[in-house]
Every structure is written in C-alpha cells, then in structure tokens.
Coordinates of C-alpha atoms in Angstrom, one line a residue:
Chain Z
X1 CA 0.0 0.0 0.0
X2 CA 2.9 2.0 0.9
X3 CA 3.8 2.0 -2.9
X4 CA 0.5 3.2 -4.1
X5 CA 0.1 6.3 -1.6
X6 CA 4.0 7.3 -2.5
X7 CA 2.7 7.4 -6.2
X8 CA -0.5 8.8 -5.9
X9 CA -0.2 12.0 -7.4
X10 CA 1.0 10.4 -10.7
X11 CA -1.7 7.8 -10.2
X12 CA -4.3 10.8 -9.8
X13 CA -3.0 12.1 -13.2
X14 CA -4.0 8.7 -14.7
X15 CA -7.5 8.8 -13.0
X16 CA -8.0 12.1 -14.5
X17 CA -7.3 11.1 -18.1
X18 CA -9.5 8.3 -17.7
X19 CA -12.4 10.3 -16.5
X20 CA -11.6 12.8 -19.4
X21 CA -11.2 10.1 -22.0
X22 CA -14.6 8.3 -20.6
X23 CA -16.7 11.7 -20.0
X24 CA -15.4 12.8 -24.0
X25 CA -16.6 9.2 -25.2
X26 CA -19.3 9.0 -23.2
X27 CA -20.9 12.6 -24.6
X28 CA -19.5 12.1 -27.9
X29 CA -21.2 8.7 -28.5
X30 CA -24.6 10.5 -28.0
X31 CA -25.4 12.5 -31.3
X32 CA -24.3 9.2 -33.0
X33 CA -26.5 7.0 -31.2
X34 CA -29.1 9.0 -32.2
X35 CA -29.0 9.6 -35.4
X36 CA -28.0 5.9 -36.6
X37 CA -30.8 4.6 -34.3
X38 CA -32.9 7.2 -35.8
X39 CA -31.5 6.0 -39.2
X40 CA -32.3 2.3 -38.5
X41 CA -36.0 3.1 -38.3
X42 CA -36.3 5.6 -42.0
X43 CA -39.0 4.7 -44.2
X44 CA -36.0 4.9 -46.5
X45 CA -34.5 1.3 -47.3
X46 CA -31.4 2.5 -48.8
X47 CA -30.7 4.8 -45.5
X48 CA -31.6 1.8 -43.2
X49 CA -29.3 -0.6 -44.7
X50 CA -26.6 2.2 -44.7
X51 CA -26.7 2.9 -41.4
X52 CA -26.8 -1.0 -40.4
X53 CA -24.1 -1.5 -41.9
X54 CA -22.5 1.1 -40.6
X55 CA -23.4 0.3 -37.1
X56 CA -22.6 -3.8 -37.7
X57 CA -18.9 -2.2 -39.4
X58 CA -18.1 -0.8 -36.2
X59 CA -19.9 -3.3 -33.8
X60 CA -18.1 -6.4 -35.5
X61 CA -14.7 -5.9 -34.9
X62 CA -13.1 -6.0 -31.5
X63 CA -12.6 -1.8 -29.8
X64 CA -8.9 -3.1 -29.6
X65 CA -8.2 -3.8 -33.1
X66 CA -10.1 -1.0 -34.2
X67 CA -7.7 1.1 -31.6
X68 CA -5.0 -0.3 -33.1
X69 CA -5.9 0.3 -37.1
X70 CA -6.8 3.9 -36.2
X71 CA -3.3 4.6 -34.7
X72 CA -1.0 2.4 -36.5
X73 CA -2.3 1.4 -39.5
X74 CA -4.5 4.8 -40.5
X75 CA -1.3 6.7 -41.0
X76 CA -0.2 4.6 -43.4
X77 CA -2.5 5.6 -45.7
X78 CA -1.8 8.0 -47.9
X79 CA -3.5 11.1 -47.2
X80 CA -4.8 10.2 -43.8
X81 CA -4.1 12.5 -40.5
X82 CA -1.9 11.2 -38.4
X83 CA -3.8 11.2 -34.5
X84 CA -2.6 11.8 -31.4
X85 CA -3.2 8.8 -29.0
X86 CA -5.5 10.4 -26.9
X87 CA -7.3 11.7 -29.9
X88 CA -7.7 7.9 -31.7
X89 CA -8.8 6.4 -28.4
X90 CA -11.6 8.9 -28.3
X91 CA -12.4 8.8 -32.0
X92 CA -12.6 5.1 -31.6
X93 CA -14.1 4.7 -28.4
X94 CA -16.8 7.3 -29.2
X95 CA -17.8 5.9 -32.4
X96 CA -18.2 1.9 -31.0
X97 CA -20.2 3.7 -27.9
X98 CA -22.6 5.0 -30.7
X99 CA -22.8 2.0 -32.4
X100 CA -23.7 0.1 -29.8
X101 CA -25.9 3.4 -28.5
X102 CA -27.7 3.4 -31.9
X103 CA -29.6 0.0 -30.8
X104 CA -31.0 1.0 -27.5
X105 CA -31.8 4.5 -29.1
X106 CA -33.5 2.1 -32.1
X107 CA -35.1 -0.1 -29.6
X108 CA -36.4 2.9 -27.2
X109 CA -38.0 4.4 -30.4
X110 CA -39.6 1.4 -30.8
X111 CA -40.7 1.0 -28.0
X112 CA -43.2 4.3 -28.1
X113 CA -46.5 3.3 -28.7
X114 CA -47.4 3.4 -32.4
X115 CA -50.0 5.8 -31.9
X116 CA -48.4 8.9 -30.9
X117 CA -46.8 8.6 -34.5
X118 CA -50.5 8.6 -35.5
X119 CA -51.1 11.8 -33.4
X120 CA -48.7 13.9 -34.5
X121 CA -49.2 13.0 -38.1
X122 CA -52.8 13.6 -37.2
X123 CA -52.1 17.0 -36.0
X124 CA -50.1 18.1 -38.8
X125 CA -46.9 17.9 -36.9
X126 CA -43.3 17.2 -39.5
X127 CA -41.7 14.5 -39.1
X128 CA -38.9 16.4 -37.3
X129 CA -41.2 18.2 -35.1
X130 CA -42.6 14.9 -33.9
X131 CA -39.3 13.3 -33.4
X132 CA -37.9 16.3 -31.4
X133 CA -41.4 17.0 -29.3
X134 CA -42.9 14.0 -28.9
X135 CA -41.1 10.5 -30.2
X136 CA -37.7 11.3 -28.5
X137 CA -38.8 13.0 -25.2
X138 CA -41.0 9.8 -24.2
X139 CA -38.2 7.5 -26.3
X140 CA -35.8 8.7 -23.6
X141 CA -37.4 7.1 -20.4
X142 CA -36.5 3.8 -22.3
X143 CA -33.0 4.8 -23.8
X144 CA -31.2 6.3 -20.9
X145 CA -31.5 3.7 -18.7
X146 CA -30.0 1.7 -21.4
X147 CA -27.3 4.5 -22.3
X148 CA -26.6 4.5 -18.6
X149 CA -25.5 0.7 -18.7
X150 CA -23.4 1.3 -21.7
X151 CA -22.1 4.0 -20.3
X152 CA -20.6 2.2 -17.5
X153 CA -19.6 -0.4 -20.0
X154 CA -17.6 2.5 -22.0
X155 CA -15.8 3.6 -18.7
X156 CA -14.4 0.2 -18.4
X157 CA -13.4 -0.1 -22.3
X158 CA -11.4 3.0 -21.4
X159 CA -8.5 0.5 -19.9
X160 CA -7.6 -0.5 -23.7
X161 CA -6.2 2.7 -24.1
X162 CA -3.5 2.0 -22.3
X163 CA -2.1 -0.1 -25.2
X164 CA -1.6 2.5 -27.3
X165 CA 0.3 4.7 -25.2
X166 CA -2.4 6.8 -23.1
X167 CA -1.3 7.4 -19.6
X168 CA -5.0 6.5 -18.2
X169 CA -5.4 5.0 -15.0
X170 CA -4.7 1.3 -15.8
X171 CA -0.9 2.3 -17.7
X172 CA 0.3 4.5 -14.8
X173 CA -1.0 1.0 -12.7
X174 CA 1.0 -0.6 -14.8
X175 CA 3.9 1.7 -14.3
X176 CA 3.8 1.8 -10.4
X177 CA 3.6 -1.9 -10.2
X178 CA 6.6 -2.2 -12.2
X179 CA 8.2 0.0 -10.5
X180 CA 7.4 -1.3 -6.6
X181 CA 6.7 -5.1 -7.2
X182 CA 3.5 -4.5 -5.3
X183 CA 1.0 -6.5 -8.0
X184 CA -1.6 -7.0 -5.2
X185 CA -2.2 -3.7 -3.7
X186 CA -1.6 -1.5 -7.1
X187 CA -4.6 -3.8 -8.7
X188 CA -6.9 -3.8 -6.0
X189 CA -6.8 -0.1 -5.8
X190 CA -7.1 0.1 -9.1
X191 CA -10.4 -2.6 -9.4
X192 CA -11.7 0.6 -6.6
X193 CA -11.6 3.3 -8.7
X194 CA -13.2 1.3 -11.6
X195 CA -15.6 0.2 -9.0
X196 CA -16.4 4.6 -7.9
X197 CA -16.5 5.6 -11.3
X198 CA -19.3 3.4 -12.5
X199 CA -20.9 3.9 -9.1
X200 CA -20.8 7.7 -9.8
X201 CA -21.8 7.1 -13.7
X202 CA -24.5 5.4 -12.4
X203 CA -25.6 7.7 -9.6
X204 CA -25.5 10.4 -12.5
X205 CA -27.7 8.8 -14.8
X206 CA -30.3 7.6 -12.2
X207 CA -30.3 11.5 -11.4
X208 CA -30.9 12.5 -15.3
X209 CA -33.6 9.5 -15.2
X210 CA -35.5 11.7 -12.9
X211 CA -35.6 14.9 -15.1
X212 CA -37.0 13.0 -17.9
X213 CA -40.5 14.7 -18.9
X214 CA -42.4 11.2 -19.4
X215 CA -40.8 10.1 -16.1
X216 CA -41.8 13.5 -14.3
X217 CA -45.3 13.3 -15.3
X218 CA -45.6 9.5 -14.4
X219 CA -44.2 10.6 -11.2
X220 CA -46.9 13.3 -10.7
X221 CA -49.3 11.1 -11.2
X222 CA -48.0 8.8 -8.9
X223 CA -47.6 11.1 -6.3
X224 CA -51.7 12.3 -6.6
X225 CA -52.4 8.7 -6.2
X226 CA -50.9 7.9 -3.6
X227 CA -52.3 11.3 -1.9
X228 CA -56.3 10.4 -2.8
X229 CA -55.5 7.0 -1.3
X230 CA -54.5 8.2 1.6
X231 CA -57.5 10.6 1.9
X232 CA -59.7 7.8 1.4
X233 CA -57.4 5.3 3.9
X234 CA -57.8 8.6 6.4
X235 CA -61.9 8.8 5.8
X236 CA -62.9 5.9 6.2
X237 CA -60.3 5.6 9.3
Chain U
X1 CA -60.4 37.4 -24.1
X2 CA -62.8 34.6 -25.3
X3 CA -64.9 33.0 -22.9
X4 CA -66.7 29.8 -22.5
X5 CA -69.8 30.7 -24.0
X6 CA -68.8 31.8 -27.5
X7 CA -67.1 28.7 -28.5
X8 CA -70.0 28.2 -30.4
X9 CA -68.3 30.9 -32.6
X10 CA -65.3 28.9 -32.6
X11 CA -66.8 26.3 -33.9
X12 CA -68.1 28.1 -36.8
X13 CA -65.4 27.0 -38.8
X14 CA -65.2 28.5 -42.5
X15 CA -66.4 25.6 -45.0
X16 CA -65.8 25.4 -48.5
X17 CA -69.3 24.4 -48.8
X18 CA -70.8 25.6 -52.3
X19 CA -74.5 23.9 -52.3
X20 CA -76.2 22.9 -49.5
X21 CA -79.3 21.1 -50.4
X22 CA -79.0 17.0 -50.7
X23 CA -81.4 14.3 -51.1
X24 CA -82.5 12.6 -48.4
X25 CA -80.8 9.5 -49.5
X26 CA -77.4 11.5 -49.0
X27 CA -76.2 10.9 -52.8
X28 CA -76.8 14.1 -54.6
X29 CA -78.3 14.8 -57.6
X30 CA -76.0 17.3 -58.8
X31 CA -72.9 15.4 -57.8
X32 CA -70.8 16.6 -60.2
X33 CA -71.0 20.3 -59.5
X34 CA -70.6 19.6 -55.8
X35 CA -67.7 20.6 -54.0
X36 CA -66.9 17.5 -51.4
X37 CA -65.2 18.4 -47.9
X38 CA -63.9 14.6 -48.3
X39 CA -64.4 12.4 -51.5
X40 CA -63.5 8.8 -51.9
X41 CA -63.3 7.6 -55.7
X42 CA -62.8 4.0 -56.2
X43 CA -60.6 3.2 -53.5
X44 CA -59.0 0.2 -52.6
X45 CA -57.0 -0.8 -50.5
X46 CA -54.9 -4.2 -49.4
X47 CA -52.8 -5.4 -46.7
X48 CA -50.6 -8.0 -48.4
X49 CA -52.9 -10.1 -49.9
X50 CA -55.9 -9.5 -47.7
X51 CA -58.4 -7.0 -49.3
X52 CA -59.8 -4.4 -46.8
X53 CA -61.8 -1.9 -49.4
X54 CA -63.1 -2.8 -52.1
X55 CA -63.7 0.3 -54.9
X56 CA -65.1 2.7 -52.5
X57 CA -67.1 5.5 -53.6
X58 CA -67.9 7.8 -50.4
X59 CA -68.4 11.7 -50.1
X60 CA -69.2 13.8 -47.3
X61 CA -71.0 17.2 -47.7
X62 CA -69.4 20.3 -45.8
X63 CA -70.7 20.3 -42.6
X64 CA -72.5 16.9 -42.9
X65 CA -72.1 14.1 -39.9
X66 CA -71.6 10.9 -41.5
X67 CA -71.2 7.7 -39.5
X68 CA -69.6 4.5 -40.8
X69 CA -70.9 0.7 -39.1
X70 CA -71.0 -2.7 -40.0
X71 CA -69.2 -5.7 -38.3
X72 CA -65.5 -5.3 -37.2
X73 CA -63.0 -6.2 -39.7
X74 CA -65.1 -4.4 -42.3
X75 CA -63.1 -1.8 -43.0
X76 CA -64.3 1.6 -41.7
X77 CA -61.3 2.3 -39.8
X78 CA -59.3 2.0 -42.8
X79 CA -61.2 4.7 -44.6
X80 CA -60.7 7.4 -41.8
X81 CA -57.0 6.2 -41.8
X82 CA -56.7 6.9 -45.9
X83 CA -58.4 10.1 -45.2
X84 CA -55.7 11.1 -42.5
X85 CA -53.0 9.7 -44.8
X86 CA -52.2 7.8 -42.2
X87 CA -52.1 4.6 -45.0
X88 CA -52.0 5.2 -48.8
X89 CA -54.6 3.6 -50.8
X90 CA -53.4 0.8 -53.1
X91 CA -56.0 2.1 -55.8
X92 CA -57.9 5.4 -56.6
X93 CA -57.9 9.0 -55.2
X94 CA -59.4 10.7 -52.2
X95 CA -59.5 14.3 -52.5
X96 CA -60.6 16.7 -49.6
X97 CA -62.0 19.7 -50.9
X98 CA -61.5 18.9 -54.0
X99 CA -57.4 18.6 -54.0
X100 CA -55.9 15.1 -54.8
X101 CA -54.3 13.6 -51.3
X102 CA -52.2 11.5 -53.2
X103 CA -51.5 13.0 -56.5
X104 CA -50.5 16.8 -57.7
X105 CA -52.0 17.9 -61.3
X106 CA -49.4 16.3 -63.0
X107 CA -50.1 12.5 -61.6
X108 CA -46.8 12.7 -59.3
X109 CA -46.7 12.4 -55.9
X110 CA -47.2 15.2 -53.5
X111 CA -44.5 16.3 -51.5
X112 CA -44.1 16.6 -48.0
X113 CA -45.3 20.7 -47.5
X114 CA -48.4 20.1 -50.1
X115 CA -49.5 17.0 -48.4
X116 CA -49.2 19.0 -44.9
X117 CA -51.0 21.6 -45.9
X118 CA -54.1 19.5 -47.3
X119 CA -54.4 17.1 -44.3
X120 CA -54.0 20.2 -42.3
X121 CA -57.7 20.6 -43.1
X122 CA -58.3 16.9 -41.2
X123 CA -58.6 16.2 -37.7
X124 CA -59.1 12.9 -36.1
X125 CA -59.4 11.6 -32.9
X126 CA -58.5 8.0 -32.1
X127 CA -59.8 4.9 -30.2
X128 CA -56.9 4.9 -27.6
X129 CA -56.8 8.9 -27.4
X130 CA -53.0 9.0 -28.7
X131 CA -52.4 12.0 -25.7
X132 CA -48.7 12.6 -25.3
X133 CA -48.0 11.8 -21.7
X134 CA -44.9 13.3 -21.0
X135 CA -47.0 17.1 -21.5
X136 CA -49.7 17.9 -19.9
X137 CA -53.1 18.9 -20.9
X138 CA -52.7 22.4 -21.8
X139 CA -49.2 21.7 -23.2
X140 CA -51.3 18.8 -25.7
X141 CA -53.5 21.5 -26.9
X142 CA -51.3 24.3 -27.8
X143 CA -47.6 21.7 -29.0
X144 CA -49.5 21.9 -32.4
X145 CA -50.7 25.0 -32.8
X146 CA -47.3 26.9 -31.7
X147 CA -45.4 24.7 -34.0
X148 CA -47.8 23.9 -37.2
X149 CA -49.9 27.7 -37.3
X150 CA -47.1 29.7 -35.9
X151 CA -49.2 30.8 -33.3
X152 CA -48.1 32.8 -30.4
X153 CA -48.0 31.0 -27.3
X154 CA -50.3 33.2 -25.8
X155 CA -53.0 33.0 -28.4
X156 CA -52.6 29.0 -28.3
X157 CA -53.1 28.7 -24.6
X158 CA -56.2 31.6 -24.6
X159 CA -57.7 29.4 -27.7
X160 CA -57.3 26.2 -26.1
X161 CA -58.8 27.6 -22.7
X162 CA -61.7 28.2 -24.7
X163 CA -62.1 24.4 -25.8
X164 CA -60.9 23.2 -22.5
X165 CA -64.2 25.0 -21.3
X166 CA -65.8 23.6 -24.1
X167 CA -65.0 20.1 -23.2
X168 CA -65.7 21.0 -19.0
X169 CA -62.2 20.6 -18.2
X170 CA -60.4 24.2 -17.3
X171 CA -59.9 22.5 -14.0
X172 CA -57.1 20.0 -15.7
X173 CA -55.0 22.6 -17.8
X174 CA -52.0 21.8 -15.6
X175 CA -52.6 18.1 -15.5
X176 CA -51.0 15.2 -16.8
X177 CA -52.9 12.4 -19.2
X178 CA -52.3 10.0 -16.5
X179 CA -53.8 11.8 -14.0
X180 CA -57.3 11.9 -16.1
X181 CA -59.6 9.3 -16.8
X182 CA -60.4 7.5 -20.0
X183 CA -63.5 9.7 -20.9
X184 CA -61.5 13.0 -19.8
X185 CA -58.5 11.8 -21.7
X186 CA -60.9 11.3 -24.7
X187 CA -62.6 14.5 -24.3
X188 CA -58.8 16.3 -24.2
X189 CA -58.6 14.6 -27.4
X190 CA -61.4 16.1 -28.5
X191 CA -60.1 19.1 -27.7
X192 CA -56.3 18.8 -29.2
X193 CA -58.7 18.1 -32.6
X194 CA -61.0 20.8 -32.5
X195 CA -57.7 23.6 -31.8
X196 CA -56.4 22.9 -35.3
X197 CA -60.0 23.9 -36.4
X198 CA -60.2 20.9 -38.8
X199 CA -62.7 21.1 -41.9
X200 CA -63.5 17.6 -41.3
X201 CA -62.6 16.0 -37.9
X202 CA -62.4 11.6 -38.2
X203 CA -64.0 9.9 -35.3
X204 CA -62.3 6.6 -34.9
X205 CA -64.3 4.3 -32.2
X206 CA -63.9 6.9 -29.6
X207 CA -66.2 5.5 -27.1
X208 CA -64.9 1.7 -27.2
X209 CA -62.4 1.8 -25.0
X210 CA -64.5 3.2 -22.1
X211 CA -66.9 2.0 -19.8
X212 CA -71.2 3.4 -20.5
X213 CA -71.3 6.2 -17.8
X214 CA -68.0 7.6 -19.3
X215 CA -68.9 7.0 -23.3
X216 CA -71.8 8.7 -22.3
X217 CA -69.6 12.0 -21.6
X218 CA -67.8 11.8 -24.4
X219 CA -70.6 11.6 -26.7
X220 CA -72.0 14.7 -25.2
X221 CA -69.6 16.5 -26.5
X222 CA -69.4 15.1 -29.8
X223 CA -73.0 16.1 -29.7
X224 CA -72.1 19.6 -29.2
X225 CA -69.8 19.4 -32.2
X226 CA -72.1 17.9 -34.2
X227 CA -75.1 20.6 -34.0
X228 CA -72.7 23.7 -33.1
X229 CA -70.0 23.7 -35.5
X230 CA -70.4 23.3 -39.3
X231 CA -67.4 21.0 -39.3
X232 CA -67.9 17.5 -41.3
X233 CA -67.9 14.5 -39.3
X234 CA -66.9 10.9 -40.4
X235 CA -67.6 9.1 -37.9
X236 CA -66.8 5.4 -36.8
X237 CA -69.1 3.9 -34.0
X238 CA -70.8 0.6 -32.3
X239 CA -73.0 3.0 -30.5
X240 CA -75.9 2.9 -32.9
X241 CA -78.6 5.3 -30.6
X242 CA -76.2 7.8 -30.8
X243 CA -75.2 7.4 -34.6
X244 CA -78.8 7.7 -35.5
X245 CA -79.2 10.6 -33.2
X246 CA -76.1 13.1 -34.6
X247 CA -75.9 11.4 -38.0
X248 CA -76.8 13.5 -41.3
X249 CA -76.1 10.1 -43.4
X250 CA -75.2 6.5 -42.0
X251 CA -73.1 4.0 -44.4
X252 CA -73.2 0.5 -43.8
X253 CA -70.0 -1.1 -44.5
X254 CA -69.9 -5.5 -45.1
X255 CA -66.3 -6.5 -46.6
X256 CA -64.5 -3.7 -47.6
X257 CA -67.5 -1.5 -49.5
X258 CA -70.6 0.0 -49.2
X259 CA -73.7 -1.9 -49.0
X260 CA -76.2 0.0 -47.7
X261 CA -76.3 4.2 -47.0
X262 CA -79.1 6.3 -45.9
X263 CA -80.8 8.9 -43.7
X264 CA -80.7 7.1 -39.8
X265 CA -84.7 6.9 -40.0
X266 CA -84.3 4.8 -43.0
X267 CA -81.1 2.4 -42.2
X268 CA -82.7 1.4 -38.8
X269 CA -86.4 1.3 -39.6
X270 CA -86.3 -0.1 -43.3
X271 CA -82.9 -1.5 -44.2
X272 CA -83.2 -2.9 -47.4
X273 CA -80.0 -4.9 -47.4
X274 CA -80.5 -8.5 -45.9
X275 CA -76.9 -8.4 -44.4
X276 CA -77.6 -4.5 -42.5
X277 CA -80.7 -6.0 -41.3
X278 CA -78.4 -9.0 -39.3
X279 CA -75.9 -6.6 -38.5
X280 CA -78.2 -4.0 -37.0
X281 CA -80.1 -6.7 -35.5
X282 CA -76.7 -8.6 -33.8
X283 CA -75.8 -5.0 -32.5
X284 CA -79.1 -4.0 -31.0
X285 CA -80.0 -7.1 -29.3
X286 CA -77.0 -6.8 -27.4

C-alpha cells in the first residue's frame, strides 16, 4: 500500500485522463446513437441498410483492433491524418459507444406506442417536429437507462487505451507496479476506482432519469395517487 | 379574451361548402357540380394479400355528420386512416376539398409541405386517445398550434382555454394524461382536434375503450360538435342510438364497401339490405 500512496499523485494524473477520455466518449457517443438509431427506423430502405451496416462495421470488430488500425495502420494511408493517442482512443471509443448506442436509441424508439406517430401526423406535426417534441422525449425514459448501462460499459473499455500509449489510469497502474513489485495492492486499488467511477456514472444517470418529462409526469401522477388513497385510507379511518 | 360561452363561434369553422341542399338519401343529384369536404373515388386498399376496401365510392358534404358501421373487420377504420393519410390507398384518389391527397396535377406524388398543408384541413381523434403523456393537458393543446400555425403561445393557450371549457375541463390545464380518466382523456382529445379547427374531424371508435357512464360524456360533446359547429364528421361507431341521433347520413359497411347508405330513419327502420338487417339486429339485441 505503501507504494501506491507514494505514487498517488502520478496515479491521480492517470485517473484524471480516464475520466476525461470516458466523459469525452461518453458525450461524444450521443449524437451518433441517435442519429444511426434514428437512421435504422427511416422509411428509407437504402438509408436503413446504410446505417446497419455502418453500425454492424463498427460493432463487428473488437474496440482493440479497431484502436490499433486507427493509430497504427491509418497513417499509413496515404492522405490520412496522423492522431494523437489520446485523440484515436476517443475517435474510436466514441464511435463503438454510438454503435452500440444506436440500438438501445433504435429499440427505445420502438418502444413508443405506435400511436403517438399517429397523433402527431394527425395534427399536422413534420416529421422532425414529432421526433424532437414528442417520439424522442418519451423515447428517452427507455433509452437512458439503457445508455446508462453502456455507459458504464464504455468507462471500463477505457483500460484498452493503455495499449496504445495513453497514460490513463490502468498504464500509470502498470507503471507503479513495475516500479514497486506490489502486483496486489496497485490492482486492488485500481479494481476501486473502476468500482467509484461506474458507481458515480450510475448515480449520474439515475439522477438524469428523474428529469426525464415522461418520467416527471408518471411521477406526478404517482404522487396524486398515492395522496387520494391516503384521503380515502384517512376517511374511512 | 374569449370565454366559454362563445365557443360556439369557434366552432363556426369557414367551409368550402358551395350547395347545401342534398337528397334525403345522402347521394346528390347534382354530384358533379358539388364541392366535397372529403371524396372517396374507387378506392382500394390491401394489406398483403388480404383485401380491406373494395372500390369505394364515399363523399361527405361540408358540414355533414356521416357515420360508418357494419361488423368489425369491415373496413371503416381503414377509410378514416386513408383520409388522414395515415395509410395510402393501393388504388384510386381521395381528395378533400377537391385537392388530390395522393396525387399533384401532373399524376406525381405530393410532396411533404403540399400534403401538410391538405391534411391540415383533417382532424381525427383515435380509439386509444394518442395524448402525449410526457405534456400535460394544456401543453397537448397548444404543441401543435405553436409549432404547425405559428401561433403565439399566448393566443394557443387563450384558444385552447376556450375548448378546454368547451370540453368541461379548465380545471385540468396543468394536469398530466395520467392523471385523467379515460372519458376525460378522450374529451382532451377532442379538444387537441378541435384547436387545429379541422374542416373535417375523423371519429375513430372513440367510445370503445371506455366503460357506458363515461362514453356517455364523451358523446356529449361530440354532440355539441355535431349541432354547433359546421365541421364535417366521419364518424366510426358501435353505438348505434347515438349514430342515428347526430348522423346526417349513416353508411353501412360488409367486406370492404358500401352496402347499404341512408338517412338514420331509413337504415334502422327499413334497411333494405339482408346483411344491414343481421348486423343491425346482432348490435341492438345486445
């Protein structure tokens, strides 16, 4: 232990970048989720096959090897920028997290009843304006507990990073346990902070969960029953 | 400031209405010269390779109340759903006031603005009542009128005050859909309808998902619609005392078309189709 508190100020530089690299994929992954998942539902066959491939192109291979073509192999070819590290693990890690975000946004979409498409199309409402006012607000209450479990996924993925040079969290671990020989308590404090940032992630998103609108209102609602039960509980007492 | 009791007024919504006069029968003479508020010309329409209309002929007067029965299955929920372009036909043209839903002068499609603006004229109000349930009531009423008529927030809420009164439920403006039962929720539906001020407003089964005592509200204030406003109904309904009682014209649908259509007096007193005369007799037995 005594290694880990004599290094903790370089191992508080690594926590940082993870939580930079995690809270940049994390927020980055979002307008991507939604417009593939939005994509995946068009009307439009040719736009729904593109953007199912492009979600399955990204999905299919593993994060790593995708890491790794984006900073070694990208280069390479001719005319193609070369990134910084931290730059291609965000680019990369970003675009899986919206890949894999573009299905729960697809399912959550899916999962608003059919007729509130009917009603806005009744009431003259564009197809935009029904997306943005009433499809995606009430798609939310289904899609952010979802994002919220991928988001806690993405935190983790974070540790690949360390492969191609990022000094997150796990490679200054690395770095301190080669340095002190002490394996055991350099990787349990590590597993800890893993363990407080998804806590936190999730903490976060159980908060956003409550700002929802459809959640709100269901919660009003709640709340009024529960009040005119009691009355009548306190009447008839 | 518009109170509750000159929604009448509102009601009085402009119609494109050029003749009047009808036979009692509801198929005019004079057809040809008649400009239709809704006007069905052999349509058809399939769902793979099951057939649901059959060539249907239909029009609907300005300001006329036509209702649509016959057995389930037959149909007349697929015709207010054409009429909302909800579904496109597989054959034929509907036209409301006299402008192609489907097609521009030149045979092509419409697109998205002319199509908008047409169906604009169309209101319909739907079996489940379709409120959004993340806004509440007020916020139901006025989403499309701020966004589709550019009106000013202000003017939205004082207009849809006016049919919240209309409807007898000011008291819910702050409310959410969940908090309301099935016949208020349906009567807020009325309501988000009626705020577009629709030519024609679609009644789709409104009443069959609630229980008597509650249809029973809701029907009043179809009621008013029906003998306040000059708005065109089509209207789909089991409850046959209160079809006969708002209807101008009652079609009888069997398999896709037409089989019987008439003044209410005529359809339930001296049907002259065999298969009305089971329907009507299955339905009012019960």
């Amino acid at each position: 232990m005594r290694a880990v508190l004599e290094y903790w100020s370089v191992l508080a530089h690594g926590l940082w970048v993870t939580v930079w690299v995690s809270f940049c994929i994390i927020v980055g992954s979002i307008p991507g989720a939604v417009i593939l998942g939005a994509l995946r539902l068009s009307e439009n066959r040719a736009v729904r096959l593109t953007s199912t491939i492009i979600i399955e192109s990204i999905r299919a291979p593993s994060a790593l090897v995708l890491l790794y073509w984006v900073a070694y192999a990208l280069p390479l070819v001719p005319g193609m920028p070369r990134l910084s590290p931290i730059t291609a693990a965000i680019v990369v890690l970003a675009l899986d997290g919206a890949a894999y975000g573009a299905e729960i946004v697809r399912a959550g979409i899916e999962a608003v009843h059919r007729g509130q498409f009917d009603a806005c199309h009744a009431l003259g409402l564009s197809k935009i304006q029904g997306f943005s006012r009433v499809i995606l607000p009430q798609a939310l209450s289904q899609i952010v507990p979802g994002f919220g479990g991928l988001a806690r996924s993405m935190i983790k993925w974070t540790a690949i990073v360390s492969f191609i040079g990022v000094q997150d969290v796990m490679y200054v671990a690395n770095y301190i346990r080669g340095q002190t020989f002490d394996t055991v308590a350099v990787f349990c404090v590590l597993a800890a902070l893993y363990w407080l940032l998804t806590i936190l992630c999730g903490v976060m998103f159980r908060g956003l969960e409550q700002l929802l609108p459809l959640n709100r209102a269901l919660r009003s609602s709640r709340v009024e029953l529960n009040l005119t039960s009691n009355l009548v509980s306190e009447s008839v007492q | 400031m518009l109170s509750a009791t000159n929604f009448s007024q509102q009601l009085q919504f402009e119609s494109n209405a050029v003749d009047d006069s009808m036979d009692e029968g509801g198929a005019a003479p004079h057809a040809k010269k008649m400009m239709w508020s809704i006007e069905f010309e052999k349509v058809s329409k399939s769902f793979g390779s099951h057939q649901v209309l059959v060539d249907l002929d239909l029009q609907v007067r300005p300001g006329e109340k036509v209702t649509l029965i016959g057995p389930s299955g037959s149909g007349k929920t697929t015709v207010l759903r054409l009429a909302m372009t909800l579904a496109k036909p597989t054959r034929g043209d509907i036209r409301i006031f006299g402008e192609s839903i489907l097609f521009d002068a030149d045979k092509k499609g419409l697109s998205a603005a002319q199509e908008s603006r047409i169906r604009r004229r169309c209101g319909m109000v739907f079996q489940q009542y379709n409120l959004f349930p993340h806004l509440t009531v007020l916020q139901n009423l006025i989403l499309a009128p701020t966004t589709v008529l550019r009106q000013s927030k202000a003017q939205a809420v004082e207009s849809a005050m006016v049919y919240l009164r209309m409807v007898g439920l000011q008291d819910k403006a702050r409310s959410y859909p969940a908090q309301l039962s099935g016949g208020q929720q349906q009567r807020i539906a009325i309501a988000r309808a009626l705020v577009m001020k629709p030519e024609i407003l679609l009644l789709d089964e409104i009443t069959s998902a609630l229980d008597p005592e509650l249809a029973g509200e809701v029907l009043d204030v179809v009621r008013r619609v029906a003998h306040e406003s000059r708005v065109s109904l089509l209207i789909v309904t089991h409850e046959m005392r209160f079809a006969r009682e708002v209807s101008d014209r009652i079609a009888v649908f069997d398999r896709g078309s037409i089989i019987e259509q008439g003044v209410p007096e005529k359809i339930f007193t001296q049907p002259e189709n065999e298969r009305t005369r089971t329907f009507l007799q299955s339905v009012l037995d019960h």
